[in-house]
Amino acid sequence: MILELDCGNSLIKWRVVRKHDLVTVAGGVADSDQALLEQLQANKVVEVRYCRMVSVRSEQETEALRASLEAAFAVTVQIAAPAAELAGVSNGYREYQRLGMDRWLALVAGHCLAGRGCLVIDLGTAVTSDLVDASGKHMGGYIAPGMSLMRSQLRTHTRRIRYDDDAALEALQNLLPGQETSEAVERGCVLMLRGFVREQIELAARLLGEDCAVYLTGGDAELVKDELQRAVVLPDLVFLGLALACPIE
């Protein structure tokens, strides 16, 4: 079995896949290293022979998690490293080391899947988009605040905006003009998000061609997927890139 981890700024997404066919047999999301270990134990993840990880956390945090996993499973943890080129895709940043590893792995995976120009949009805490042309040249991308960041900034800086998560969920049943604060904020943020995605799709069509592939990933991908009928939602896109960056013999 292979344990794969995508360590973001706030959450750790994990899954266990069979080595021979990469079928997922367990998975989850943890908000801390300890919670991760507890989830792995609860899911009876004991037959791990390999482990690979992508992390956007600090070096110290990443190394601490690596040590915990190696102690728990007696395995060597592979950590995806920055690269100027991977799987036929060239990194478009002037300093390739500064491109977020989750973005890099997702865009590489997107191009490998598409075999042509592609747009990859990751809708998480932050929203990122990256464009790759048919030859595998990463053209660069954009970073914008995601739903949770927009919501938290409004709550933090506007004293009278106060509502709980249940109200937020209820507010997203439709996108009609809000008749209370929770509806106005939640629907306004979704429309901001959808507007960003719409602009990215139009830009990609101009730069990459109308037939370019569009991949959506991240926790809020479902909120925008109908902006383009042929857009494909791939929750595990980063893991596909991780397999390319850290192959197992």
Coordinates of C-alpha atoms in Angstrom, one line a residue:
M1 CA 0.0 0.0 0.0
I2 CA 1.1 3.6 -0.7
L3 CA 0.2 6.4 1.7
E4 CA -0.1 9.8 -0.2
L5 CA -0.4 13.2 1.5
D6 CA -1.2 16.6 0.3
C7 CA -0.2 19.0 3.1
G8 CA -1.8 22.4 2.7
N9 CA -1.6 25.5 4.9
S10 CA -4.6 24.4 7.0
L11 CA -5.5 20.8 6.2
I12 CA -3.8 17.5 5.3
K13 CA -5.5 15.5 2.6
W14 CA -4.5 11.9 2.6
R15 CA -5.3 8.6 0.8
V16 CA -4.1 5.1 0.7
V17 CA -3.8 3.4 -2.7
R18 CA -2.9 -0.1 -3.8
K19 CA 0.5 -0.1 -5.5
H20 CA -0.4 -2.2 -8.5
D21 CA -3.4 -0.3 -9.7
L22 CA -3.6 2.9 -7.6
V23 CA -7.1 2.2 -6.5
T24 CA -8.0 4.2 -3.3
V25 CA -8.8 2.0 -0.3
A26 CA -9.0 4.8 2.4
G27 CA -8.8 8.5 2.6
G28 CA -9.6 11.6 4.6
V29 CA -8.8 15.1 5.6
A30 CA -7.0 16.1 8.9
D31 CA -6.5 19.4 10.5
S32 CA -3.3 18.5 12.4
D33 CA -0.5 16.0 12.4
Q34 CA -2.0 14.3 15.4
A35 CA -5.4 14.1 13.8
L36 CA -3.8 12.5 10.8
L37 CA -2.2 9.8 12.8
E38 CA -5.4 9.2 14.7
Q39 CA -7.4 8.9 11.4
L40 CA -4.8 6.5 10.0
Q41 CA -5.1 4.4 13.1
A42 CA -8.9 4.5 13.0
N43 CA -8.9 3.3 9.4
K44 CA -6.5 0.5 10.3
V45 CA -3.9 1.7 7.9
V46 CA -1.2 -0.7 8.8
E47 CA 0.1 -2.2 5.6
V48 CA 1.8 0.9 4.3
R49 CA 5.1 0.1 2.5
Y50 CA 5.6 3.4 0.7
C51 CA 4.8 7.0 1.5
R52 CA 5.0 10.2 -0.6
M53 CA 4.1 13.7 0.3
V54 CA 3.7 17.2 -1.2
S55 CA 3.8 20.0 1.2
V56 CA 3.4 23.8 1.1
R57 CA 4.2 24.0 4.8
S58 CA 7.4 25.3 6.4
E59 CA 10.4 23.1 6.2
Q60 CA 10.3 22.5 10.0
E61 CA 6.6 21.5 9.9
T62 CA 7.2 19.2 6.9
E63 CA 10.1 17.5 8.5
A64 CA 8.2 17.0 11.8
L65 CA 5.4 15.2 9.9
R66 CA 7.9 13.2 8.0
A67 CA 9.5 12.0 11.2
S68 CA 6.2 11.1 12.8
L69 CA 5.2 9.0 9.7
E70 CA 8.5 7.3 9.4
A71 CA 8.3 6.3 13.1
A72 CA 4.7 5.1 12.8
F73 CA 5.1 3.0 9.7
A74 CA 8.9 2.3 9.4
V75 CA 8.9 3.7 5.9
T76 CA 10.9 6.3 4.0
V77 CA 8.8 9.3 3.2
Q78 CA 9.4 10.8 -0.3
I79 CA 8.8 14.5 -0.5
A80 CA 8.1 16.1 -3.8
A81 CA 10.7 18.8 -4.6
P82 CA 10.6 21.8 -6.9
A83 CA 11.8 21.2 -10.5
A84 CA 12.5 23.1 -13.6
E85 CA 10.9 20.3 -15.7
L86 CA 8.7 17.3 -15.0
A87 CA 7.0 14.8 -17.3
G88 CA 7.5 17.1 -20.3
V89 CA 6.2 20.2 -18.6
S90 CA 8.6 23.2 -18.1
N91 CA 8.1 25.4 -15.0
G92 CA 7.1 28.9 -16.0
Y93 CA 8.2 30.8 -12.9
R94 CA 11.4 32.9 -13.3
E95 CA 12.5 31.2 -10.1
Y96 CA 11.0 27.7 -10.4
Q97 CA 11.6 27.0 -6.7
R98 CA 9.1 29.6 -5.7
L99 CA 6.1 28.0 -7.5
G100 CA 3.9 26.3 -4.9
M101 CA 4.3 22.6 -5.1
D102 CA 0.6 21.8 -5.1
R103 CA 0.2 24.1 -8.1
W104 CA 3.1 22.6 -9.9
L105 CA 2.0 19.0 -9.4
A106 CA -1.6 19.8 -10.4
L107 CA -0.6 21.6 -13.6
V108 CA 1.8 18.8 -14.6
A109 CA -0.9 16.2 -14.0
G110 CA -3.4 18.3 -16.0
H111 CA -1.1 18.5 -19.0
C112 CA -0.3 14.8 -18.9
L113 CA -4.0 14.0 -18.8
A114 CA -5.0 16.4 -21.5
G115 CA -2.1 15.9 -24.0
R116 CA -2.8 19.4 -25.1
G117 CA -3.1 23.0 -23.8
C118 CA -4.9 23.1 -20.4
L119 CA -6.1 25.4 -17.7
V120 CA -5.9 24.1 -14.1
I121 CA -7.9 25.9 -11.4
D122 CA -7.5 24.9 -7.8
L123 CA -10.3 26.2 -5.6
G124 CA -9.2 26.0 -2.0
T125 CA -8.4 28.5 0.7
A126 CA -6.7 30.5 -2.1
V127 CA -7.8 30.1 -5.7
T128 CA -5.0 29.5 -8.2
S129 CA -5.1 29.1 -11.9
D130 CA -2.3 27.9 -14.2
L131 CA -2.1 27.7 -18.0
V132 CA 0.0 25.2 -19.9
D133 CA 0.3 25.2 -23.7
A134 CA 0.3 22.2 -25.9
S135 CA 4.1 21.9 -25.9
G136 CA 4.2 21.6 -22.1
K137 CA 5.3 25.2 -21.4
H138 CA 3.8 26.6 -18.2
M139 CA 2.7 30.1 -19.1
G140 CA 2.2 31.2 -15.5
G141 CA -0.9 31.8 -13.5
Y142 CA -2.9 33.7 -10.9
I143 CA -3.6 33.6 -7.2
A144 CA -6.8 35.1 -5.6
P145 CA -8.6 34.7 -2.3
G146 CA -10.9 31.7 -2.1
M147 CA -14.4 31.5 -0.5
S148 CA -13.1 31.0 3.1
L149 CA -10.7 33.9 2.8
M150 CA -13.2 36.3 1.4
R151 CA -15.8 35.2 4.0
S152 CA -13.3 35.6 6.9
Q153 CA -12.1 39.0 5.8
L154 CA -15.6 40.3 5.7
R155 CA -16.4 38.8 9.1
T156 CA -13.1 40.2 10.5
H157 CA -13.3 43.7 9.2
T158 CA -17.1 44.3 9.2
R159 CA -18.4 44.4 12.8
R160 CA -22.0 43.6 12.0
I161 CA -21.4 40.6 9.8
R162 CA -21.9 37.7 12.2
Y163 CA -23.5 34.3 11.3
D164 CA -22.6 30.6 11.8
D165 CA -21.6 27.8 9.4
D166 CA -25.2 26.5 9.2
A167 CA -26.4 29.8 8.0
A168 CA -23.6 30.0 5.4
L169 CA -24.6 26.6 4.1
E170 CA -28.3 27.5 3.9
A171 CA -27.5 30.7 2.1
L172 CA -26.0 28.8 -0.8
Q173 CA -29.2 27.1 -1.8
N174 CA -29.5 29.6 -4.6
L175 CA -27.8 32.8 -5.9
L176 CA -30.7 35.2 -5.8
P177 CA -30.1 38.6 -4.2
G178 CA -29.7 38.1 -0.5
Q179 CA -32.4 39.2 1.9
E180 CA -30.2 38.8 5.0
T181 CA -26.5 39.3 5.7
S182 CA -25.5 35.7 5.5
E183 CA -27.2 35.3 2.1
A184 CA -25.7 38.6 0.8
V185 CA -22.1 37.6 1.8
E186 CA -22.2 34.0 0.8
R187 CA -23.8 34.6 -2.6
G188 CA -21.6 37.6 -3.2
C189 CA -18.5 35.6 -2.6
V190 CA -19.7 32.8 -4.8
L191 CA -20.3 35.2 -7.6
M192 CA -16.8 36.7 -7.2
L193 CA -15.4 33.2 -7.4
R194 CA -17.5 32.4 -10.5
G195 CA -16.5 35.6 -12.1
F196 CA -12.8 34.8 -11.6
V197 CA -13.2 31.4 -13.1
R198 CA -15.2 32.8 -16.1
E199 CA -12.4 35.2 -16.8
Q200 CA -9.8 32.4 -16.6
I201 CA -11.7 30.3 -19.1
E202 CA -12.0 33.2 -21.5
L203 CA -8.3 33.9 -21.2
A204 CA -7.3 30.3 -21.7
A205 CA -9.5 30.1 -24.9
R206 CA -7.6 33.1 -26.3
L207 CA -4.1 31.9 -25.3
L208 CA -4.5 28.1 -25.7
G209 CA -7.3 27.7 -28.1
E210 CA -11.0 27.0 -27.7
D211 CA -10.4 23.3 -27.4
C212 CA -8.1 23.6 -24.4
A213 CA -8.8 21.2 -21.4
V214 CA -10.2 22.8 -18.2
Y215 CA -9.6 21.0 -14.9
L216 CA -11.1 22.1 -11.6
T217 CA -9.8 20.8 -8.3
G218 CA -10.0 21.8 -4.6
G219 CA -12.8 21.9 -2.1
D220 CA -14.9 24.6 -3.8
A221 CA -14.8 23.2 -7.3
E222 CA -18.4 22.2 -7.2
L223 CA -19.5 25.8 -6.7
V224 CA -18.2 26.8 -10.2
K225 CA -18.2 23.6 -12.3
D226 CA -21.2 24.7 -14.4
E227 CA -19.3 27.8 -15.7
L228 CA -18.1 25.5 -18.5
Q229 CA -20.0 22.3 -19.5
R230 CA -16.8 20.5 -20.5
A231 CA -14.8 21.4 -17.4
V232 CA -13.7 18.3 -15.5
V233 CA -13.7 18.2 -11.7
L234 CA -10.7 16.1 -10.4
P235 CA -10.5 16.2 -6.6
D236 CA -7.2 14.1 -6.7
L237 CA -5.4 16.0 -9.4
V238 CA -2.5 16.9 -7.0
F239 CA -2.1 13.2 -6.1
L240 CA -1.8 12.3 -9.8
G241 CA 1.1 14.8 -10.1
L242 CA 2.6 13.5 -6.9
A243 CA 2.9 10.0 -8.5
L244 CA 4.8 11.6 -11.4
A245 CA 7.2 13.5 -9.1
C246 CA 7.8 10.6 -6.7
P247 CA 7.5 7.4 -8.7
I248 CA 7.8 4.0 -6.9
E249 CA 9.8 1.3 -8.5

